Coordinates of N, CA and C and ligand atoms in Angstrom, one line a residue:
X2 N -17.2 -14.7 55.6 CA -17.4 -13.3 56.0 C -18.8 -13.0 56.3
X3 N -19.3 -13.4 57.4 CA -20.7 -13.2 57.7 C -21.1 -11.7 57.7
X4 N -20.1 -10.9 58.1 CA -20.3 -9.5 58.2 C -20.7 -8.9 56.8
X5 N -20.2 -9.5 55.8 CA -20.5 -9.0 54.5 C -22.0 -8.9 54.2
X6 N -22.7 -9.9 54.8 CA -24.1 -10.0 54.5 C -25.0 -9.3 55.4
X7 N -24.4 -8.7 56.5 CA -25.2 -8.0 57.5 C -26.1 -6.9 56.8
X8 N -25.5 -6.1 55.9 CA -26.4 -5.0 55.4 C -27.6 -5.6 54.7
X9 N -27.4 -6.8 54.1 CA -28.5 -7.4 53.4 C -29.5 -7.9 54.4
X10 N -29.0 -8.5 55.5 CA -29.9 -9.0 56.5 C -30.7 -7.8 57.1
X11 N -30.1 -6.7 57.2 CA -30.8 -5.5 57.8 C -31.7 -4.8 56.8
X12 N -31.5 -5.1 55.5 CA -32.3 -4.4 54.5 C -33.8 -4.7 54.7
X13 N -34.6 -3.9 54.2 CA -36.0 -4.0 54.4 C -36.5 -5.4 53.8
X14 N -37.3 -6.0 54.6 CA -38.0 -7.2 54.1 C -39.3 -6.8 53.4
X15 N -39.4 -7.2 52.2 CA -40.6 -6.8 51.5 C -41.3 -8.0 51.1
X16 N -42.5 -8.1 51.5 CA -43.3 -9.3 51.2 C -44.5 -9.0 50.4
X17 N -44.9 -9.8 49.5 CA -46.1 -9.6 48.8 C -46.8 -11.0 48.5
X18 N -47.2 -11.6 49.6 CA -48.0 -12.9 49.3 C -49.4 -12.6 48.9
X19 N -49.9 -13.3 48.0 CA -51.3 -13.2 47.5 C -51.9 -14.6 47.5
X20 N -53.1 -14.7 47.9 CA -53.7 -16.0 47.8 C -54.9 -15.9 46.9
X21 N -54.9 -16.6 45.8 CA -56.0 -16.7 44.9 C -57.0 -17.7 45.4
X22 N -58.3 -17.3 45.4 CA -59.3 -18.2 45.9 C -60.1 -18.7 44.7
X23 N -60.2 -20.0 44.5 CA -60.9 -20.6 43.4 C -62.4 -20.3 43.7
X24 N -63.1 -19.7 42.7 CA -64.5 -19.4 42.9 C -65.2 -20.5 42.1
X25 N -65.8 -21.5 42.8 CA -66.4 -22.6 42.0 C -67.7 -22.0 41.4
X26 N -68.2 -20.9 41.9 CA -69.4 -20.3 41.2 C -69.0 -19.5 40.0
X27 N -67.7 -19.3 39.9 CA -67.3 -18.4 38.8 C -67.4 -16.9 39.2
X28 N -67.8 -16.6 40.4 CA -67.9 -15.3 40.9 C -66.6 -14.6 41.0
X29 N -66.7 -13.3 41.3 CA -65.4 -12.5 41.3 C -65.1 -12.0 42.7
X30 N -65.6 -12.7 43.7 CA -65.3 -12.3 45.1 C -63.8 -12.3 45.3
X31 N -63.4 -11.3 46.0 CA -61.9 -11.2 46.3 C -61.7 -11.6 47.7
X32 N -60.7 -12.4 47.9 CA -60.3 -12.7 49.2 C -59.6 -11.6 49.9
X33 N -59.6 -11.4 51.1 CA -58.9 -10.4 51.8 C -57.5 -10.9 52.1
X34 N -56.5 -10.1 51.9 CA -55.1 -10.5 52.2 C -55.0 -10.8 53.7
X35 N -54.2 -11.8 54.0 CA -54.0 -12.1 55.4 C -53.1 -11.0 56.0
X36 N -53.4 -10.6 57.2 CA -52.6 -9.6 57.9 C -51.3 -10.2 58.4
X37 N -50.3 -9.4 58.4 CA -49.0 -9.9 59.0 C -48.7 -11.3 58.4
X38 N -48.7 -11.5 57.1 CA -48.4 -12.8 56.5 C -47.0 -13.2 56.9
X39 N -46.9 -14.5 57.1 CA -45.5 -15.0 57.4 C -44.7 -15.0 56.1
X40 N -43.4 -15.3 56.3 CA -42.6 -15.5 55.1 C -43.2 -16.5 54.1
X41 N -43.3 -16.1 52.9 CA -43.9 -16.9 51.9 C -43.3 -18.3 51.8
X42 N -44.0 -19.3 51.8 CA -43.5 -20.7 51.7 C -44.6 -21.5 51.0
X43 N -44.1 -22.3 50.0 CA -45.1 -23.1 49.3 C -45.9 -24.0 50.2
X44 N -45.2 -24.4 51.3 CA -45.9 -25.4 52.3 C -47.1 -24.7 52.9
X45 N -47.2 -23.4 52.9 CA -48.3 -22.7 53.5 C -49.5 -22.6 52.6
X46 N -49.3 -23.0 51.4 CA -50.4 -22.8 50.4 C -50.9 -24.1 49.9
X47 N -52.2 -24.3 50.1 CA -52.9 -25.5 49.6 C -53.6 -25.2 48.3
X48 N -53.1 -24.3 47.5 CA -53.7 -24.0 46.2 C -52.6 -23.9 45.2
X49 N -52.6 -22.7 44.5 CA -51.6 -22.5 43.5 C -50.6 -21.5 44.1
X50 N -49.4 -21.9 44.1 CA -48.3 -21.0 44.7 C -47.5 -20.4 43.5
X51 N -47.4 -19.1 43.6 CA -46.7 -18.4 42.5 C -45.5 -17.7 43.2
X52 N -44.4 -17.8 42.5 CA -43.1 -17.2 43.0 C -42.4 -16.5 41.8
X53 N -42.0 -15.3 42.0 CA -41.2 -14.6 41.0 C -39.9 -14.2 41.6
X54 N -38.8 -14.7 41.1 CA -37.5 -14.5 41.7 C -36.6 -13.7 40.7
X55 N -35.9 -12.8 41.2 CA -35.1 -12.0 40.3 C -33.8 -11.5 41.0
X56 N -32.9 -11.1 40.3 CA -31.7 -10.4 40.8 C -31.5 -9.0 40.3
X57 N -30.3 -8.5 40.5 CA -30.2 -7.1 40.2 C -29.8 -6.8 38.7
X58 N -29.3 -7.8 38.0 CA -28.9 -7.6 36.6 C -27.7 -6.7 36.5
X59 N -27.5 -6.3 35.2 CA -26.3 -5.5 34.9 C -26.6 -4.5 33.8
X60 N -25.8 -3.5 33.8 CA -25.9 -2.4 32.8 C -25.5 -2.9 31.4
X61 N -26.2 -2.5 30.4 CA -25.8 -2.9 29.0 C -25.8 -1.7 28.2
X62 N -25.3 -1.8 27.0 CA -25.2 -0.7 26.1 C -26.6 -0.3 25.5
X63 N -26.8 0.9 25.1 CA -25.9 2.0 25.2 C -26.0 2.7 26.5
X64 N -25.0 3.5 26.8 CA -25.0 4.3 28.0 C -25.9 5.5 27.8
X65 N -27.0 5.6 28.6 CA -27.9 6.7 28.5 C -28.5 7.0 29.9
X66 N -28.0 8.0 30.5 CA -28.4 8.3 31.9 C -29.9 8.5 32.0
X67 N -30.6 8.9 30.9 CA -32.0 9.2 31.0 C -32.8 8.0 30.8
X68 N -32.3 6.9 30.1 CA -33.1 5.8 29.8 C -32.1 4.6 29.7
X69 N -31.5 4.3 30.8 CA -30.4 3.3 30.8 C -31.0 1.8 30.8
X70 N -30.6 1.0 29.8 CA -31.0 -0.4 29.8 C -30.1 -1.3 30.7
X71 N -30.8 -2.2 31.3 CA -30.1 -3.2 32.1 C -30.6 -4.6 31.7
X72 N -29.7 -5.6 31.8 CA -30.2 -7.0 31.6 C -30.8 -7.5 32.9
X73 N -31.8 -8.3 32.8 CA -32.4 -9.0 34.0 C -32.7 -10.4 33.7
X74 N -32.6 -11.3 34.7 CA -33.0 -12.7 34.6 C -33.9 -13.0 35.7
X75 N -35.0 -13.6 35.4 CA -36.0 -13.8 36.5 C -36.6 -15.2 36.3
X76 N -37.2 -15.8 37.3 CA -37.8 -17.1 37.2 C -39.2 -17.0 37.9
X77 N -40.2 -17.3 37.1 CA -41.5 -17.4 37.6 C -41.8 -18.9 37.9
X78 N -42.3 -19.2 39.1 CA -42.6 -20.6 39.4 C -44.1 -20.7 39.6
X79 N -44.8 -21.7 39.0 CA -46.2 -21.9 39.3 C -46.3 -23.3 39.8
X80 N -46.9 -23.5 41.0 CA -46.9 -24.8 41.6 C -48.3 -25.1 42.1
X81 N -48.8 -26.2 41.7 CA -50.2 -26.6 42.1 C -50.1 -27.5 43.4
X82 N -50.5 -26.9 44.5 CA -50.6 -27.6 45.8 C -52.0 -28.0 46.1
X83 N -52.9 -27.8 45.2 CA -54.3 -28.0 45.5 C -54.8 -29.4 45.2
X84 N -56.1 -29.5 45.2 CA -56.8 -30.8 45.0 C -57.4 -30.9 43.6
X85 N -57.3 -29.9 42.8 CA -57.8 -30.0 41.4 C -56.6 -29.6 40.5
X86 N -56.7 -30.2 39.3 CA -55.7 -29.8 38.2 C -56.0 -28.3 37.9
X87 N -54.9 -27.7 37.6 CA -55.0 -26.3 37.1 C -54.8 -26.4 35.5
X88 N -55.9 -26.3 34.8 CA -55.9 -26.5 33.4 C -55.6 -25.2 32.7
X89 N -54.7 -25.3 31.7 CA -54.4 -24.1 30.9 C -53.9 -22.9 31.7
X90 N -52.9 -23.2 32.5 CA -52.5 -22.1 33.5 C -52.1 -20.8 32.8
X91 N -52.5 -19.7 33.3 CA -52.1 -18.4 32.8 C -51.7 -17.5 34.0
X92 N -50.6 -16.9 33.9 CA -50.2 -16.0 35.0 C -49.8 -14.6 34.4
X93 N -50.4 -13.6 35.1 CA -50.1 -12.2 34.7 C -48.9 -11.7 35.5
X94 N -47.9 -11.1 34.8 CA -46.8 -10.5 35.5 C -46.8 -9.0 35.1
X95 N -47.0 -8.2 36.2 CA -47.2 -6.8 35.9 C -45.9 -6.0 35.8
X96 N -45.2 -6.3 34.7 CA -43.9 -5.5 34.4 C -44.3 -4.1 34.3
X97 N -43.3 -3.2 34.7 CA -43.5 -1.8 34.7 C -42.3 -0.9 34.5
X98 N -41.2 -1.6 33.9 CA -40.0 -0.8 33.7 C -39.6 -0.9 32.2
X99 N -40.6 -0.7 31.3 CA -40.3 -0.8 29.9 C -39.6 -2.1 29.5
X100 N -39.9 -3.2 30.2 CA -39.2 -4.4 29.9 C -39.4 -4.9 28.4
X101 N -38.3 -5.4 28.0 CA -38.3 -6.1 26.7 C -37.9 -7.6 27.0
X102 N -38.9 -8.4 26.8 CA -38.7 -9.8 27.1 C -38.0 -10.5 25.9
X103 N -36.8 -11.1 26.1 CA -36.0 -11.7 25.1 C -36.3 -13.2 24.9
X104 N -36.5 -13.8 26.0 CA -36.8 -15.3 26.0 C -37.5 -15.7 27.3
X105 N -38.2 -16.8 27.2 CA -38.9 -17.4 28.4 C -39.1 -18.8 28.1
X106 N -38.7 -19.7 29.1 CA -38.9 -21.1 28.9 C -40.2 -21.6 29.4
X107 N -40.7 -22.7 28.9 CA -41.9 -23.4 29.4 C -43.2 -22.6 29.3
X108 N -43.2 -21.5 28.5 CA -44.4 -20.7 28.4 C -44.4 -19.9 27.1
X109 N -45.5 -19.4 26.7 CA -45.6 -18.5 25.6 C -46.4 -17.3 26.1
X110 N -46.3 -16.2 25.3 CA -47.1 -15.0 25.7 C -48.5 -15.2 25.2
X111 N -49.5 -15.0 26.1 CA -50.9 -15.4 25.8 C -51.4 -14.6 24.7
X112 N -50.9 -13.4 24.4 CA -51.4 -12.6 23.3 C -50.7 -12.9 22.0
X113 N -49.9 -14.0 22.0 CA -49.3 -14.4 20.8 C -48.0 -13.7 20.3
X114 N -47.6 -12.7 21.1 CA -46.4 -12.0 20.8 C -45.2 -12.9 20.7
X115 N -44.3 -12.6 19.8 CA -43.0 -13.3 19.7 C -42.0 -12.4 20.3
X116 N -40.8 -13.0 20.5 CA -39.7 -12.3 21.1 C -38.8 -11.6 20.1
X117 N -38.2 -10.5 20.4 CA -38.3 -9.8 21.7 C -39.7 -9.1 21.8
X118 N -40.3 -9.1 23.0 CA -41.6 -8.6 23.2 C -41.6 -7.4 24.1
X119 N -42.3 -6.4 23.8 CA -42.4 -5.2 24.7 C -43.5 -5.5 25.7
X120 N -43.1 -5.7 26.9 CA -44.1 -6.2 28.0 C -44.1 -5.2 29.1
X121 N -43.7 -3.9 28.9 CA -43.6 -3.0 29.9 C -44.9 -2.6 30.6
X122 N -46.0 -3.0 30.0 CA -47.3 -2.7 30.7 C -47.9 -4.0 31.3
X123 N -47.0 -5.0 31.4 CA -47.5 -6.3 32.0 C -47.8 -7.2 30.9
X124 N -47.8 -8.5 31.1 CA -48.1 -9.5 30.1 C -48.6 -10.8 30.8
X125 N -49.2 -11.6 30.0 CA -49.8 -12.9 30.5 C -49.0 -14.0 29.9
X126 N -48.5 -14.9 30.8 CA -47.8 -16.1 30.3 C -48.8 -17.3 30.3
X127 N -48.7 -18.1 29.3 CA -49.5 -19.4 29.3 C -48.5 -20.5 29.1
X128 N -48.9 -21.6 29.7 CA -48.0 -22.8 29.7 C -47.8 -23.4 28.4
X129 N -46.5 -23.7 28.0 CA -46.2 -24.4 26.8 C -44.8 -25.0 26.9
X130 N -44.7 -26.3 26.7 CA -45.7 -27.2 26.2 C -46.6 -27.8 27.3
X131 N -46.3 -27.7 28.6 CA -47.1 -28.2 29.6 C -48.2 -27.2 30.0
X132 N -49.4 -27.4 29.5 CA -50.4 -26.4 29.8 C -51.2 -26.6 31.1
X133 N -51.2 -27.9 31.6 CA -51.9 -28.2 32.8 C -50.9 -28.5 33.9
X134 N -51.3 -28.2 35.1 CA -50.5 -28.6 36.3 C -51.3 -29.6 37.0
X135 N -50.8 -30.8 37.1 CA -51.5 -31.9 37.8 C -51.4 -31.7 39.3
X136 N -52.1 -32.5 40.1 CA -52.0 -32.3 41.6 C -50.9 -33.3 42.1
X137 N -50.5 -32.9 43.3 CA -49.5 -33.8 44.0 C -50.2 -35.2 44.3
X138 N -51.5 -35.1 44.5 CA -52.2 -36.4 44.9 C -52.1 -37.4 43.7
X139 N -52.4 -36.9 42.5 CA -52.4 -37.8 41.4 C -51.1 -38.2 40.8
X140 N -50.0 -37.5 41.3 CA -48.7 -37.8 40.8 C -47.7 -38.2 41.9
X141 N -48.3 -38.5 43.1 CA -47.4 -38.8 44.3 C -46.3 -37.7 44.5
X142 N -46.8 -36.5 44.2 CA -45.9 -35.4 44.5 C -44.7 -35.2 43.5
X143 N -45.0 -35.5 42.3 CA -44.0 -35.3 41.3 C -43.9 -33.8 40.8
X144 N -42.9 -33.1 41.3 CA -42.9 -31.7 41.0 C -42.8 -31.4 39.5
X145 N -42.3 -32.3 38.7 CA -42.2 -32.0 37.3 C -43.5 -32.0 36.6
X146 N -44.5 -32.5 37.3 CA -45.9 -32.5 36.7 C -46.8 -31.5 37.5
X147 N -46.4 -31.1 38.7 CA -47.3 -30.2 39.4 C -46.8 -28.8 39.4
X148 N -45.6 -28.6 38.9 CA -45.1 -27.2 38.8 C -44.3 -26.9 37.6
X149 N -44.1 -25.7 37.3 CA -43.4 -25.3 36.1 C -42.5 -24.0 36.5
X150 N -41.4 -24.0 35.9 CA -40.5 -22.8 36.0 C -40.3 -22.1 34.7
X151 N -40.6 -20.8 34.7 CA -40.5 -20.0 33.5 C -39.2 -19.1 33.7
X152 N -38.2 -19.5 33.0 CA -37.0 -18.7 33.2 C -36.9 -17.6 32.1
X153 N -36.9 -16.4 32.5 CA -37.0 -15.2 31.6 C -35.6 -14.5 31.5
X154 N -35.4 -14.0 30.3 CA -34.2 -13.2 30.1 C -34.8 -11.9 29.4
X155 N -34.3 -10.8 29.9 CA -34.8 -9.6 29.2 C -34.0 -8.3 29.6
X156 N -34.6 -7.2 29.1 CA -34.0 -5.9 29.3 C -35.0 -5.0 30.1
X157 N -34.5 -4.3 31.1 CA -35.4 -3.3 31.7 C -34.7 -2.0 31.7
X158 N -35.5 -1.0 31.9 CA -34.9 0.4 31.8 C -35.0 1.1 33.1
X159 N -33.9 1.7 33.5 CA -34.0 2.7 34.6 C -33.8 2.2 36.0
X160 N -33.9 0.9 36.3 CA -33.7 0.4 37.6 C -32.3 0.0 37.8
X161 N -31.5 0.9 38.4 CA -30.1 0.7 38.6 C -29.7 -0.2 39.8
X162 N -28.9 -1.2 39.5 CA -28.5 -2.1 40.6 C -27.9 -1.2 41.7
X163 N -28.1 -1.6 43.0 CA -28.7 -2.8 43.5 C -30.2 -2.8 43.6
X164 N -30.9 -1.8 43.1 CA -32.3 -1.7 43.1 C -32.9 -2.9 42.2
X165 N -34.0 -3.3 42.6 CA -34.6 -4.5 41.9 C -35.8 -4.1 41.0
X166 N -35.8 -4.6 39.8 CA -36.9 -4.2 38.9 C -38.1 -5.1 39.1
X167 N -38.8 -4.9 40.3 CA -40.0 -5.7 40.6 C -41.1 -5.4 39.6
X168 N -41.8 -6.5 39.3 CA -43.1 -6.2 38.6 C -44.1 -5.7 39.7
X169 N -45.2 -5.1 39.3 CA -46.1 -4.5 40.2 C -46.9 -5.7 40.8
X170 N -47.0 -6.8 40.2 CA -48.0 -7.8 40.5 C -47.7 -9.1 39.9
X171 N -48.0 -10.2 40.5 CA -48.2 -11.5 39.8 C -49.5 -12.1 40.3
X172 N -50.2 -12.7 39.3 CA -51.4 -13.3 39.7 C -51.9 -14.3 38.7
X173 N -52.7 -15.3 39.1 CA -53.3 -16.2 38.2 C -54.4 -15.4 37.5
X174 N -54.6 -15.7 36.2 CA -55.7 -15.1 35.5 C -56.7 -16.1 35.1
X175 N -56.5 -17.4 35.4 CA -57.5 -18.4 35.1 C -58.9 -18.1 35.6
X176 N -59.9 -18.3 34.8 CA -61.3 -18.1 35.2 C -61.6 -18.9 36.5
X177 N -62.3 -18.2 37.4 CA -62.7 -18.9 38.6 C -61.7 -18.7 39.7
X178 N -60.6 -18.0 39.5 CA -59.7 -17.7 40.5 C -59.6 -16.2 40.8
X179 N -59.4 -15.9 42.0 CA -59.3 -14.5 42.3 C -58.1 -14.3 43.3
X180 N -57.4 -13.2 43.1 CA -56.3 -12.9 44.1 C -56.6 -11.6 44.9
X181 N -56.3 -11.7 46.1 CA -56.4 -10.4 46.9 C -55.3 -9.5 46.5
X182 N -55.5 -8.2 46.9 CA -54.4 -7.3 46.6 C -53.1 -7.7 47.3
X183 N -52.0 -7.6 46.6 CA -50.7 -7.9 47.2 C -50.5 -7.1 48.5
X184 N -50.0 -7.7 49.5 CA -49.8 -7.0 50.8 C -48.3 -6.8 51.0
X185 N -47.5 -7.7 50.7 CA -46.1 -7.6 51.0 C -45.3 -8.3 49.9
X186 N -44.1 -8.1 49.8 CA -43.4 -8.5 48.6 C -42.0 -9.0 48.9
X187 N -41.8 -10.2 48.4 CA -40.4 -10.8 48.3 C -39.5 -10.7 49.5
X188 N -38.3 -11.0 49.3 CA -37.4 -11.1 50.4 C -36.0 -11.1 49.8
X189 N -35.1 -10.4 50.5 CA -33.7 -10.5 50.1 C -33.1 -11.8 50.5
X190 N -32.6 -12.5 49.5 CA -32.0 -13.8 49.8 C -30.5 -13.7 49.4
X191 N -29.6 -13.9 50.4 CA -28.2 -13.8 50.1 C -27.9 -12.4 49.6
X192 N -27.3 -12.3 48.5 CA -26.8 -11.0 48.0 C -27.8 -10.1 47.4
X193 N -28.5 -10.7 46.4 CA -29.5 -9.8 45.7 C -30.7 -10.5 45.1
X194 N -30.9 -11.8 45.5 CA -32.1 -12.4 44.9 C -33.3 -12.2 45.8
X195 N -34.4 -11.9 45.2 CA -35.6 -11.6 45.9 C -36.7 -12.4 45.3
X196 N -37.7 -12.6 46.1 CA -38.8 -13.4 45.7 C -40.2 -12.6 45.8
X197 N -41.0 -12.7 44.8 CA -42.3 -12.2 44.9 C -43.2 -13.4 44.9
X198 N -44.2 -13.5 45.9 CA -45.0 -14.7 46.0 C -46.4 -14.4 45.9
X199 N -47.1 -15.3 45.4 CA -48.6 -15.3 45.5 C -49.0 -16.7 46.0
X200 N -49.7 -16.8 47.1 CA -50.2 -18.0 47.6 C -51.6 -18.2 47.3
X201 N -51.9 -19.0 46.4 CA -53.3 -19.1 45.8 C -54.0 -20.4 46.3
X202 N -55.0 -20.2 47.1 CA -55.6 -21.4 47.8 C -57.1 -21.4 47.4
X203 N -57.6 -22.6 47.6 CA -59.1 -22.7 47.4 C -59.7 -23.6 48.5
Ligands
NAG304 C1 -48.2 1.0 27.7 O1 -49.4 1.8 27.8 C2 -49.2 3.2 27.5 C3 -50.5 3.9 27.8 O2 -51.6 3.2 27.3 C4 -48.9 3.2 26.0 O3 -48.7 4.5 25.6 C5 -47.6 2.4 25.7 O4 -47.4 2.4 24.3 C6 -47.8 1.0 26.2 N1 -46.5 0.3 26.1 C7 -46.4 -0.9 25.6 C8 -45.1 -1.5 25.5 O5 -47.4 -1.5 25.2
NAG305 C1 -52.9 -7.7 39.8 O1 -53.2 -8.1 38.5 C2 -54.6 -8.5 38.3 C3 -54.7 -8.9 36.9 O2 -54.5 -7.9 36.0 C4 -55.5 -7.4 38.7 O3 -56.8 -7.8 38.6 C5 -55.3 -7.0 40.1 O4 -56.1 -5.9 40.4 C6 -53.8 -6.6 40.2 N1 -53.5 -6.3 41.6 C7 -52.8 -5.2 41.9 C8 -52.6 -5.0 43.4 O5 -52.3 -4.5 41.1

């Protein structure tokens, strides 16, 4: 039924690629976002590629029209496409819907919070147990060593499906890296999965 997906195909494409620039000087210069960025693809990034994927989730109890909770599941991917190891990776996710994070794989919360964690003002994930992301060069492109997937389960408030509870932002917070302001955001894939990307290059 191709027609079924037509509304989704016509829905607005929202892209938010960001490219973090490694500042070898440790300076805070911000890169300017590329204009009219193409669809985000890891292949286009020779640095750290970030992706945040989520769906629409579902309503959970209690029923409260003023502050309705919904379940969400999201996956953050951090991929090193660069020429240097990314040591002690840390990624900020700018949650903004009163999110309660219930679990997350392959990472801990950098502030030491345990689950369930109130992350509605954003939070920083740090790799655990794999803290460093090796390069493709030194691993012959072994994605299990160059990238990590953080699968999150949580509750958000007020974003009724099919609307998507996007975070405001995803960015590397490692010293020496800078991200330009997000310019565009994610993309509708199939029925309701969207992707938020940050292309971080050096
Ligand atoms: C988020 O920030 C606001 C304003 O500082 C504060 O009132 C609120 O308690 C914070 N929420 C969480 C979950 O930290
Ligand atoms: C994204 O988050 C980083 C880290 O908190 C911040 O420095 C940057 O200004 C944010 N960008 C936007 C567009 O919110």
